[in-house]
mmCIF file of C-alpha atoms and ligand atoms in Angstrom:
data_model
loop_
_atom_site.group_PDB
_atom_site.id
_atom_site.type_symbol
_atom_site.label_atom_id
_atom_site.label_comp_id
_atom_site.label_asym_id
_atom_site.label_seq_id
_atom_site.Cartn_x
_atom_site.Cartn_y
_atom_site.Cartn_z
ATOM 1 C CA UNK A 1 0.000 0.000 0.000
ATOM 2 C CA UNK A 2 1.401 3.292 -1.018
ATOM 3 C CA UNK A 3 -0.183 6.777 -0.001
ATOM 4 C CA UNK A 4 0.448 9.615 -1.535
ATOM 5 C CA UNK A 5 2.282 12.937 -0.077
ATOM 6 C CA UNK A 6 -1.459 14.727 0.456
ATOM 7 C CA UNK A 7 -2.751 11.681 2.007
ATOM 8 C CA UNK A 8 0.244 10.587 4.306
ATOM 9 C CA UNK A 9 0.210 14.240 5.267
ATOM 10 C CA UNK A 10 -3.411 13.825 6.290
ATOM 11 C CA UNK A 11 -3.195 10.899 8.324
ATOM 12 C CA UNK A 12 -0.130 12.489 10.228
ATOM 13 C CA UNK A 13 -2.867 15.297 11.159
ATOM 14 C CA UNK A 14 -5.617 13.177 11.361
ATOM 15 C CA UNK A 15 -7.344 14.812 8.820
ATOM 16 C CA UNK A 16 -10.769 13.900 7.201
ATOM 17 C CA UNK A 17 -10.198 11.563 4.362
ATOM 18 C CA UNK A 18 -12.512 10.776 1.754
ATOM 19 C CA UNK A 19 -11.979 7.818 -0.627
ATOM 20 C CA UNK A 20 -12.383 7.996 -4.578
ATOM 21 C CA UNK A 21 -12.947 4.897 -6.810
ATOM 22 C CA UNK A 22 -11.395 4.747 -9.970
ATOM 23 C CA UNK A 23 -13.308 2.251 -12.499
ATOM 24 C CA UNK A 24 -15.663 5.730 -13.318
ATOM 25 C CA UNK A 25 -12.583 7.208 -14.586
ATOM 26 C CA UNK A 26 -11.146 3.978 -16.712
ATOM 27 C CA UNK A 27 -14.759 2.323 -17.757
ATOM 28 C CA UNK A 28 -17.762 4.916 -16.467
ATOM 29 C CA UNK A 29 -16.520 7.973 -18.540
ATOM 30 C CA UNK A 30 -14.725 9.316 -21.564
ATOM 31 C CA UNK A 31 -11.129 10.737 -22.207
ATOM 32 C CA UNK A 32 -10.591 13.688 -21.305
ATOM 33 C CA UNK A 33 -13.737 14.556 -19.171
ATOM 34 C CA UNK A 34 -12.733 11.406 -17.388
ATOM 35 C CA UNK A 35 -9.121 13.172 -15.996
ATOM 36 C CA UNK A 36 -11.099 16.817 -15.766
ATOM 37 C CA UNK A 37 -13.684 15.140 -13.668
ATOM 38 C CA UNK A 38 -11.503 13.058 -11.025
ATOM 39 C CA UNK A 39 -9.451 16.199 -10.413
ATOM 40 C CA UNK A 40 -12.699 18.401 -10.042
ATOM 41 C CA UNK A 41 -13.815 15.663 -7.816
ATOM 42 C CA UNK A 42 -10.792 16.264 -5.504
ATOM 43 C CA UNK A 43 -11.068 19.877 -5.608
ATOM 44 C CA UNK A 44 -14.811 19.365 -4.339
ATOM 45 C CA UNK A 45 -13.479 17.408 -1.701
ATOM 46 C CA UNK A 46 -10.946 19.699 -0.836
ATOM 47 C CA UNK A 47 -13.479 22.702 -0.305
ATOM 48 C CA UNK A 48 -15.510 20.780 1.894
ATOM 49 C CA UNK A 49 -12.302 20.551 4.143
ATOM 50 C CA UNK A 50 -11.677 16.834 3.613
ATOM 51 C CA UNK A 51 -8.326 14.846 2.030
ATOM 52 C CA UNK A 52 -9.203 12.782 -1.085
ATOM 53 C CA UNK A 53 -7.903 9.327 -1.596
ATOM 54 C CA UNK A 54 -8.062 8.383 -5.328
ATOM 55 C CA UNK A 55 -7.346 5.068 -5.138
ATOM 56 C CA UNK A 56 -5.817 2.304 -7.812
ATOM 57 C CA UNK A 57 -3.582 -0.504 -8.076
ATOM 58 C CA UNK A 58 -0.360 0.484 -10.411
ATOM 59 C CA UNK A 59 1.827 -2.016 -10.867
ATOM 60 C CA UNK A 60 1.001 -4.184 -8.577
ATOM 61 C CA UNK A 61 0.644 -1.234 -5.729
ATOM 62 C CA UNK A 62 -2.535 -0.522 -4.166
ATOM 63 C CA UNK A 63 -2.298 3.498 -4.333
ATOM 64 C CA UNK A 64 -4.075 5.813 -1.771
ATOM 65 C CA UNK A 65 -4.164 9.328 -3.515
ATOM 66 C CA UNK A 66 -3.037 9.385 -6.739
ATOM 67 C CA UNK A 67 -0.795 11.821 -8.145
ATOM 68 C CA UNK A 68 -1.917 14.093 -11.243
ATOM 69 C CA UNK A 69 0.324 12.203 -13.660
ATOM 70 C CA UNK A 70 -0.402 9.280 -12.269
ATOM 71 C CA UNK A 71 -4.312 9.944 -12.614
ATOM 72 C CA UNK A 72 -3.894 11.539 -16.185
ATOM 73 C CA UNK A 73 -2.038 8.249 -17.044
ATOM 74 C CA UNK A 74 -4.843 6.099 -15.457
ATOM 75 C CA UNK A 75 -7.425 8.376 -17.497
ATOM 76 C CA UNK A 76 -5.640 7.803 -21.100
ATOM 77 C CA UNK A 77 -4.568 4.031 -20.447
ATOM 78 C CA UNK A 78 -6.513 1.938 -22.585
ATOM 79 C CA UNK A 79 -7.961 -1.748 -21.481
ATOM 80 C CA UNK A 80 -6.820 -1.430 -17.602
ATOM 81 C CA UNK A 81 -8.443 -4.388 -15.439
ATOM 82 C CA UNK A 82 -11.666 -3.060 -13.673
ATOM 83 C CA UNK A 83 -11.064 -4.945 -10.286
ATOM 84 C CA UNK A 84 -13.738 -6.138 -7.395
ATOM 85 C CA UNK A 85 -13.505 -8.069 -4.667
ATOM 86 C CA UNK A 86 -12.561 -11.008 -6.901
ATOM 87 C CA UNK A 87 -9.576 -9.431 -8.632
ATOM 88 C CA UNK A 88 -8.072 -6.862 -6.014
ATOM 89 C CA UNK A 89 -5.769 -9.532 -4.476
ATOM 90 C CA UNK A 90 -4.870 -11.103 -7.895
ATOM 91 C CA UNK A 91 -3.575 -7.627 -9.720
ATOM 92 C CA UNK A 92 -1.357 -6.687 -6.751
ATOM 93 C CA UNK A 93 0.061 -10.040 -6.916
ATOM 94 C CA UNK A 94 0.738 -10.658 -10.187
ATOM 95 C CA UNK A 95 2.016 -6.796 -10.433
ATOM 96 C CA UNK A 96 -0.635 -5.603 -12.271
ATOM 97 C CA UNK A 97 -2.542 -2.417 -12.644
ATOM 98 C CA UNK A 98 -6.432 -1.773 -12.389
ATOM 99 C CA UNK A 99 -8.796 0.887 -11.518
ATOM 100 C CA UNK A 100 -11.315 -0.066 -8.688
ATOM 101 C CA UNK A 101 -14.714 -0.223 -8.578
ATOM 102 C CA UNK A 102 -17.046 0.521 -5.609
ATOM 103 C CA UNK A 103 -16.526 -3.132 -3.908
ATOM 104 C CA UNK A 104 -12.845 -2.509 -4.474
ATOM 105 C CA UNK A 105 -12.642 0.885 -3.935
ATOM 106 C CA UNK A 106 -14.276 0.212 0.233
ATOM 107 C CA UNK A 107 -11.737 -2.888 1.039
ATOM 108 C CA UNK A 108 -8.642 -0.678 -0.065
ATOM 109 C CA UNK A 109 -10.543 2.466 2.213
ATOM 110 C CA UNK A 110 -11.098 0.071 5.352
ATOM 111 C CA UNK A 111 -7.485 -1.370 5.150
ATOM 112 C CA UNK A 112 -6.437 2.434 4.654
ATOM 113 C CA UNK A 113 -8.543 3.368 7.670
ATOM 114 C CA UNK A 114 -10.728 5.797 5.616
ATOM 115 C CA UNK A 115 -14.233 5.746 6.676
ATOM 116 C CA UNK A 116 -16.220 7.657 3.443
ATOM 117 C CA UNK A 117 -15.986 7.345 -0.016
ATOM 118 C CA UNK A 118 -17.886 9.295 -2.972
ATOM 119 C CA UNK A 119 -18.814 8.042 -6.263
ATOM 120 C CA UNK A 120 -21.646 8.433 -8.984
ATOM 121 C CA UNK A 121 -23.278 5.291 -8.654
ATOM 122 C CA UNK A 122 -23.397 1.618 -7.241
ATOM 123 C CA UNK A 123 -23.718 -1.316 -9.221
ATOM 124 C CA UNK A 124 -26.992 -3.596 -8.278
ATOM 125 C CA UNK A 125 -28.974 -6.008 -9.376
ATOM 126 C CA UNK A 126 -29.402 -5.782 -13.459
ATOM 127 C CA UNK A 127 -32.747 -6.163 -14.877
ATOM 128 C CA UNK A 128 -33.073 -10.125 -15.862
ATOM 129 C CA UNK A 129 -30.831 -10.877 -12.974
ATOM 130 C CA UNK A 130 -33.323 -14.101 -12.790
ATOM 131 C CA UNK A 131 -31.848 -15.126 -15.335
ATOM 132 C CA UNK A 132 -28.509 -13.886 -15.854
ATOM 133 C CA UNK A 133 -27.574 -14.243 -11.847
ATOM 134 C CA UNK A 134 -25.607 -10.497 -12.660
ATOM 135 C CA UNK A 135 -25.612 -8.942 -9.003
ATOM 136 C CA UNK A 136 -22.607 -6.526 -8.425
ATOM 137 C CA UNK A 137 -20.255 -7.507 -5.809
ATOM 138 C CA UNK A 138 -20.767 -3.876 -4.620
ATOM 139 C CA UNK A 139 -24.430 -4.892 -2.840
ATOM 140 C CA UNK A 140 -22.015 -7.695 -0.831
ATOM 141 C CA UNK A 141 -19.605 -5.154 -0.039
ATOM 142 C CA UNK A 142 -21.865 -2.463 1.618
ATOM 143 C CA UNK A 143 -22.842 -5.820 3.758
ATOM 144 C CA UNK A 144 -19.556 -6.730 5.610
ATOM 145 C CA UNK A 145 -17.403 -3.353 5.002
ATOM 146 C CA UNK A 146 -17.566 -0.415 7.175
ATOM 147 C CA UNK A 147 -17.350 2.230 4.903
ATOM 148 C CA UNK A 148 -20.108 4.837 4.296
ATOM 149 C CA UNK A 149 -20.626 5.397 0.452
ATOM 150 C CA UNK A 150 -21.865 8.386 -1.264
ATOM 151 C CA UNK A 151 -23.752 7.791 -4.504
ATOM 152 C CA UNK A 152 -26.694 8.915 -6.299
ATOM 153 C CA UNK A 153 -28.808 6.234 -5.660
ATOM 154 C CA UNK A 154 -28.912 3.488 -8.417
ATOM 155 C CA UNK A 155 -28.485 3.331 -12.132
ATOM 156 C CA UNK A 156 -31.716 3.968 -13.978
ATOM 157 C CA UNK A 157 -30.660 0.919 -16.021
ATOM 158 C CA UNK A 158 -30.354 -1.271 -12.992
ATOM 159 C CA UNK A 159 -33.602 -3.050 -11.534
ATOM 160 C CA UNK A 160 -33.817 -0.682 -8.667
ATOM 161 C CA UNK A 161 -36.485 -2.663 -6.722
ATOM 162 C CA UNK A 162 -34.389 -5.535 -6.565
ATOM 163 C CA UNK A 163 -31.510 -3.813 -5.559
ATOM 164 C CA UNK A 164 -33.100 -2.415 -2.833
ATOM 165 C CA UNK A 165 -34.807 -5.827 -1.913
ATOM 166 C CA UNK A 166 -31.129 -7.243 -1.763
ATOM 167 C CA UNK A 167 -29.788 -4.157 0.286
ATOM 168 C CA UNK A 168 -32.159 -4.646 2.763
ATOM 169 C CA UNK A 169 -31.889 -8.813 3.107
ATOM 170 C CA UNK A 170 -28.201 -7.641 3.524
ATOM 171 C CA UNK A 171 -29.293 -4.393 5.785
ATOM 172 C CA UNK A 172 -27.543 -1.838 4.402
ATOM 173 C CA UNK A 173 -28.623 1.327 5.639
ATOM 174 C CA UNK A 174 -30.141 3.288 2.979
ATOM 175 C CA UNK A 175 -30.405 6.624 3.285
ATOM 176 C CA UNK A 176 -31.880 9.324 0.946
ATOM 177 C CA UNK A 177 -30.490 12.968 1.596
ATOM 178 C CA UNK A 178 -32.784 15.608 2.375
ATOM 179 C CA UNK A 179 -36.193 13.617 0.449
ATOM 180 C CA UNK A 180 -38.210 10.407 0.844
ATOM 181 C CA UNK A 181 -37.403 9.091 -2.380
ATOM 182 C CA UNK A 182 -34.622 6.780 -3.818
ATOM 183 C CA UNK A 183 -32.849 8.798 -6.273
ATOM 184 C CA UNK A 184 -32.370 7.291 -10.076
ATOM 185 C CA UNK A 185 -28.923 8.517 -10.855
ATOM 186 C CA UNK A 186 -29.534 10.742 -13.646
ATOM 187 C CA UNK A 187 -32.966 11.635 -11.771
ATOM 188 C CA UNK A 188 -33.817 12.481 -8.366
ATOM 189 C CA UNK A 189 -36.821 10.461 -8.032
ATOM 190 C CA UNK A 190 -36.938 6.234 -9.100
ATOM 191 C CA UNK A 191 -40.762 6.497 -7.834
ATOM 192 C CA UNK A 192 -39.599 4.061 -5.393
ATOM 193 C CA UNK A 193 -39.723 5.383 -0.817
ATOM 194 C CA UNK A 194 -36.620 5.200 0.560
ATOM 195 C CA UNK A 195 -35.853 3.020 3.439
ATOM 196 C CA UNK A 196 -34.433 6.413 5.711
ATOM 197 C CA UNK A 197 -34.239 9.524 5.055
ATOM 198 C CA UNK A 198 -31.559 12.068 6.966
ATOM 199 C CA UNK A 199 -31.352 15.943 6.049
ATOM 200 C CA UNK A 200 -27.842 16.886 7.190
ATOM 201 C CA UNK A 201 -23.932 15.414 7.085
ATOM 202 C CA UNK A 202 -24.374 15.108 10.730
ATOM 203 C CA UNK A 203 -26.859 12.621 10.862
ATOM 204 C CA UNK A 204 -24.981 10.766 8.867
ATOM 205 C CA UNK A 205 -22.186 10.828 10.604
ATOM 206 C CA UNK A 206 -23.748 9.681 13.687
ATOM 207 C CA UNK A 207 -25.269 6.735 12.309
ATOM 208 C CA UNK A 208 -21.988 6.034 10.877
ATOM 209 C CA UNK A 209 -20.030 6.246 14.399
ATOM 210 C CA UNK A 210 -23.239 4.535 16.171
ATOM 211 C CA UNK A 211 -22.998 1.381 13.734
ATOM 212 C CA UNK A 212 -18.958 1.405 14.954
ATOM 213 C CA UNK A 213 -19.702 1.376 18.310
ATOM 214 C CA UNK A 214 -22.525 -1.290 17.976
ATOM 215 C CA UNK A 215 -19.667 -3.356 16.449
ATOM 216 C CA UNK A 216 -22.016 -3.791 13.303
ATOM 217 C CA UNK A 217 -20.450 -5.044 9.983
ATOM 218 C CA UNK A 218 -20.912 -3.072 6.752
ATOM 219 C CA UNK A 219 -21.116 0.340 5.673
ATOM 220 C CA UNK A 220 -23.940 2.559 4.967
ATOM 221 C CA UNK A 221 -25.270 3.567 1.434
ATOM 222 C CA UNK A 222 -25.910 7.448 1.111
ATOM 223 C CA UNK A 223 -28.227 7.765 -1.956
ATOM 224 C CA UNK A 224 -28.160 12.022 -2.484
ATOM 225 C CA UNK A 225 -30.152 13.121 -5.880
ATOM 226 C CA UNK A 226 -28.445 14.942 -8.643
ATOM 227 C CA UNK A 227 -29.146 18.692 -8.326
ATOM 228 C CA UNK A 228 -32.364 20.170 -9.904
ATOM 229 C CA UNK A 229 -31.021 21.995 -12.928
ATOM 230 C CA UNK A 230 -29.011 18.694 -14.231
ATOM 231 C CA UNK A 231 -31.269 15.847 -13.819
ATOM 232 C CA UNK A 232 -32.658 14.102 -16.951
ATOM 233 C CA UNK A 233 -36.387 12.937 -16.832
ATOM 234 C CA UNK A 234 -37.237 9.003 -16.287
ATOM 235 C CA UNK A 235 -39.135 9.544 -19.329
ATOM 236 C CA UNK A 236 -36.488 11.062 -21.493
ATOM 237 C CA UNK A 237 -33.672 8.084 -20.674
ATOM 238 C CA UNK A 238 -36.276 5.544 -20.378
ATOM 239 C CA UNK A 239 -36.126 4.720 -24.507
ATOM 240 C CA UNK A 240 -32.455 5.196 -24.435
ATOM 241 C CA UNK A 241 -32.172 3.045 -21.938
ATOM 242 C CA UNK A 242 -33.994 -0.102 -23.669
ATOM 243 C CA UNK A 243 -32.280 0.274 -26.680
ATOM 244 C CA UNK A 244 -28.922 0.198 -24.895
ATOM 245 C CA UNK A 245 -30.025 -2.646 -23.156
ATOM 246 C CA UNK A 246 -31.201 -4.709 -26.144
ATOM 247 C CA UNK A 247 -27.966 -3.860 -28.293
ATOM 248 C CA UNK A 248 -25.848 -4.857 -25.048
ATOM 249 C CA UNK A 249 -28.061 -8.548 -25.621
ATOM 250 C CA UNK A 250 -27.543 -8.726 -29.302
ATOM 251 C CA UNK A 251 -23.920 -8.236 -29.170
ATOM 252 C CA UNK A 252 -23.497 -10.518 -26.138
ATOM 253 C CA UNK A 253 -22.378 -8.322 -23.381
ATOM 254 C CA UNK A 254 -22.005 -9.837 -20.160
ATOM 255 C CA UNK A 255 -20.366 -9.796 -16.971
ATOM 256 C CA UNK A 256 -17.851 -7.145 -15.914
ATOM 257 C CA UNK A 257 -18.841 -5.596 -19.425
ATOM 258 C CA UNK A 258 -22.425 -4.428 -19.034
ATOM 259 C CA UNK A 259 -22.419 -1.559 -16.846
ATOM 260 C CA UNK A 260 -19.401 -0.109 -18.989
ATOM 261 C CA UNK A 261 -20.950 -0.724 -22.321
ATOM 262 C CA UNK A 262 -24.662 0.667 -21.125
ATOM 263 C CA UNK A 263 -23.120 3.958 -19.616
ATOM 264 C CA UNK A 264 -20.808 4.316 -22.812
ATOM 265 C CA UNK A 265 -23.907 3.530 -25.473
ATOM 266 C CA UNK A 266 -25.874 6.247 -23.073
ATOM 267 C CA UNK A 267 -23.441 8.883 -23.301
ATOM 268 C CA UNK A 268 -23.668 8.432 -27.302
ATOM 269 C CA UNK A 269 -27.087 8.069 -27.355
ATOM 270 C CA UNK A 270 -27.859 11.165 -24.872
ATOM 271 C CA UNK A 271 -25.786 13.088 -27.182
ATOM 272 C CA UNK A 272 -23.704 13.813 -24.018
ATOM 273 C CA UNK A 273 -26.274 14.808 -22.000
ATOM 274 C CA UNK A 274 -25.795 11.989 -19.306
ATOM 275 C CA UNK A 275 -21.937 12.721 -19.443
ATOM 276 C CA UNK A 276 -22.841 16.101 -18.129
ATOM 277 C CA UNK A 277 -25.544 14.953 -15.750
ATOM 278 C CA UNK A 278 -22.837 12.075 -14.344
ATOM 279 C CA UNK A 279 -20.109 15.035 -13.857
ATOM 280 C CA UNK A 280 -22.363 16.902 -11.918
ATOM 281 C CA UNK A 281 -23.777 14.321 -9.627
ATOM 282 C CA UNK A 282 -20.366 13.125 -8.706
ATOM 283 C CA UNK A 283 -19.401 16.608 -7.460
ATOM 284 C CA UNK A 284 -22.627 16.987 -5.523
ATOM 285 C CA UNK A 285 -21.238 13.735 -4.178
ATOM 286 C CA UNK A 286 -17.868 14.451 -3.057
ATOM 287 C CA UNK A 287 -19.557 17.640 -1.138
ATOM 288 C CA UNK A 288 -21.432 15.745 0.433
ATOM 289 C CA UNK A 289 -18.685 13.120 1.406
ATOM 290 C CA UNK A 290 -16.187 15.686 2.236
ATOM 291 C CA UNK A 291 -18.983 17.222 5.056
ATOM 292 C CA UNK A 292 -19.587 13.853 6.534
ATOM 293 C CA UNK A 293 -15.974 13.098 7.183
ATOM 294 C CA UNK A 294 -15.448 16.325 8.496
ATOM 295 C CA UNK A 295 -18.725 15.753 10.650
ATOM 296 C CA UNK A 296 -16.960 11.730 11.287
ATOM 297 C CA UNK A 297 -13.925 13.483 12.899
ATOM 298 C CA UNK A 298 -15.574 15.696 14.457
ATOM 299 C CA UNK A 299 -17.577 13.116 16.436
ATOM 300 C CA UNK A 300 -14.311 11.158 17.133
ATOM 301 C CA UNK A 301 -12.773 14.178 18.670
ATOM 302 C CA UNK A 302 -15.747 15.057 20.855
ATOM 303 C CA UNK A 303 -15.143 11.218 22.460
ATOM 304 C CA UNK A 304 -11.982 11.124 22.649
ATOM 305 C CA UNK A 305 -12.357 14.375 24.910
ATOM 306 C CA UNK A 306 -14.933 13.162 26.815
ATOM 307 C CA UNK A 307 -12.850 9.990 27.545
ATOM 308 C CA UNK A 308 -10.156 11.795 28.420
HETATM 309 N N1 LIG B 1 -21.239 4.334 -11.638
HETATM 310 C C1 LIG B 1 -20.851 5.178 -12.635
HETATM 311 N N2 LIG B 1 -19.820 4.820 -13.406
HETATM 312 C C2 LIG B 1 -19.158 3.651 -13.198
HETATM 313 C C3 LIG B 1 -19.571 2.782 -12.146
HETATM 314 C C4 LIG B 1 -20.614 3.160 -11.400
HETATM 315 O O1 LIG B 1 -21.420 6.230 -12.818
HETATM 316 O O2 LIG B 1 -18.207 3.385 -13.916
HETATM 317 C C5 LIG B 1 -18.773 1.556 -11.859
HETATM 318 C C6 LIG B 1 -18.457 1.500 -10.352
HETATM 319 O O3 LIG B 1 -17.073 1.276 -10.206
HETATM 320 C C7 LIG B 1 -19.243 0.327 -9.847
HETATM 321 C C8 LIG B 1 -19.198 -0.566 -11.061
HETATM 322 O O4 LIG B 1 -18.665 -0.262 -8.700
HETATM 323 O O5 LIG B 1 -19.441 0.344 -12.134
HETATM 324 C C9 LIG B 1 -20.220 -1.649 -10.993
HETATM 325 O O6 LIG B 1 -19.906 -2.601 -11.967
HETATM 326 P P1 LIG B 1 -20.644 -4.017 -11.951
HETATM 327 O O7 LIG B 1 -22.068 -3.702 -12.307
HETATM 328 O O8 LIG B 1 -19.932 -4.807 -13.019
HETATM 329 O O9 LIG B 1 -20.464 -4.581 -10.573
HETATM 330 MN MN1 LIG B 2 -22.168 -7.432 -12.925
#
């Protein structure tokens, strides 16, 4: 494990820390809005007065914080590994180099002691997962890791109501910021009630130091919508959507290729439009991440006081 200078520096001062996957800059978005975006992301992060952790494995080296070069290298690399669960072991030991996705992304933040991490969206349950079985290892991950993850809400091309059936067999806390809705990515309502519903960073944060205390496994999911002005209509994607699906069945994608191919054939088919509503969600994210670290340490600090 290697952390960078801002990070190392960070955990020195016991700073708040906020973890950053990197699969939506290899396989979720385009070059060069993929580089502009993860550095934007950090900047966000920054302003909220958190550390960000981009995290990777590079040569064989799981990175914590990621350098500029070593993100704009990432960003322009062509077929890197996209690494879960599964694979993270594997590429460090064979010396390889992958970007990681959500799953990935929490095991590196737990071993790195980093208890928040932003993204754009989790994978779930696809639609025909009774057939297909394809589940993403993130749902699993949320079960046993303690990290609390910042997304907005599901993919629209996910079956949502299946991923939240799983999420709760697994209970994972999931919480929608500031509504009573589950948020649809690209759209701030799915139609579908949350399970909670919290209106600040500092409720968050206490549920997040409760469930430590309370010894419980697993993180929590944070599902905050994409701001007003940027969200795309269910009913706009909704044809987009099928037809992305159906060419992703008549060429055969499967597996680790779907959720790549789907967001790709969107972006095309959106004319952009879902690039631009992805960029913006993820910032909204790493806001929000940044103010429940801060709000994490903060609660730390109060009880280690009071224990003193
Ligand atoms: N959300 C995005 N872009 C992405 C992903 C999610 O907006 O690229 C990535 C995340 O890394 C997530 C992964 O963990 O897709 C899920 O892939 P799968 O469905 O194969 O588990
Ligand atoms: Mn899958």
């Amino acid at each position: 494990m290697k952390f960078s200078a801002e990070v190392e520096e960070a955990r020195e001062g016991n700073l708040p820390l906020v973890a950053l996957e990197s699969t939506i800059i290899t396989h979720g978005m385009p070059y060069p809005q993929n580089v502009e975006t993860a550095m934007l992301v950090e900047r966000t992060v920054r302003e909220a007065g958190a550390v960000p952790a981009t995290i990777a494995v590079i040569d064989g080296v799981l990175h914590i914080g990621l350098s500029e070069s070593e993100l704009t290298a990432l960003g322009q690399a062509q077929s890197v590994a996209k690494l879960s669960r599964a694979d993270i072991a594997a590429c460090i030991a064979t010396g390889g180099t992958g970007a990681t996705t959500v799953a990935a992304t929490m095991i590196a933040a737990r071993l790195a002691g980093i208890e928040v991490f932003a993204t754009g969206g989790i994978g779930g349950v696809h639609r025909g997962a009774e057939t297909t079985f394809d589940i993403s290892a993130d749902l699993a991950e949320l079960a046993q890791t303690a990290v609390t993850v910042v997304a907005a809400g599901a993919k629209a091309i996910l079956d949502i109501p299946k991923t939240l059936e799983v999420l709760e067999t697994y209970g994972v806390p999931v919480i929608a910021m500031g509504q009573d809705s589950f948020p649809a990515f690209w759209s701030r309502d799915s139609g579908l009630g949350a399970p909670l519903r919290m209106d600040s960073a500092t409720e968050v944060a206490a549920a997040h130091v409760t469930r430590g205390y309370m010894g419980l496994p697993g993180g929590q999911l944070v599902a905050n919508p994409i701001p007003v002005d940027e969200e795309i209509p269910p009913q706009d994607l909704a044809p987009i959507i099928a037809q992305a699906i159906s060419e992703a069945e008549a060429q055969g994608i499967a597996s680790k290729s779907v959720t790549p191919f789907l967001l790709a054939r969107i972006f095309e088919l959106t004319e952009g439009q879902s690039l631009r509503a992805n960029i913006a969600l993820v910032l909204n994210n790493a806001r929000l991440a940044g103010e429940i670290a801060c709000e994490i340490s903060a609660l730390r600090a109060d009880a280690t006081e009071n224990t003193a």
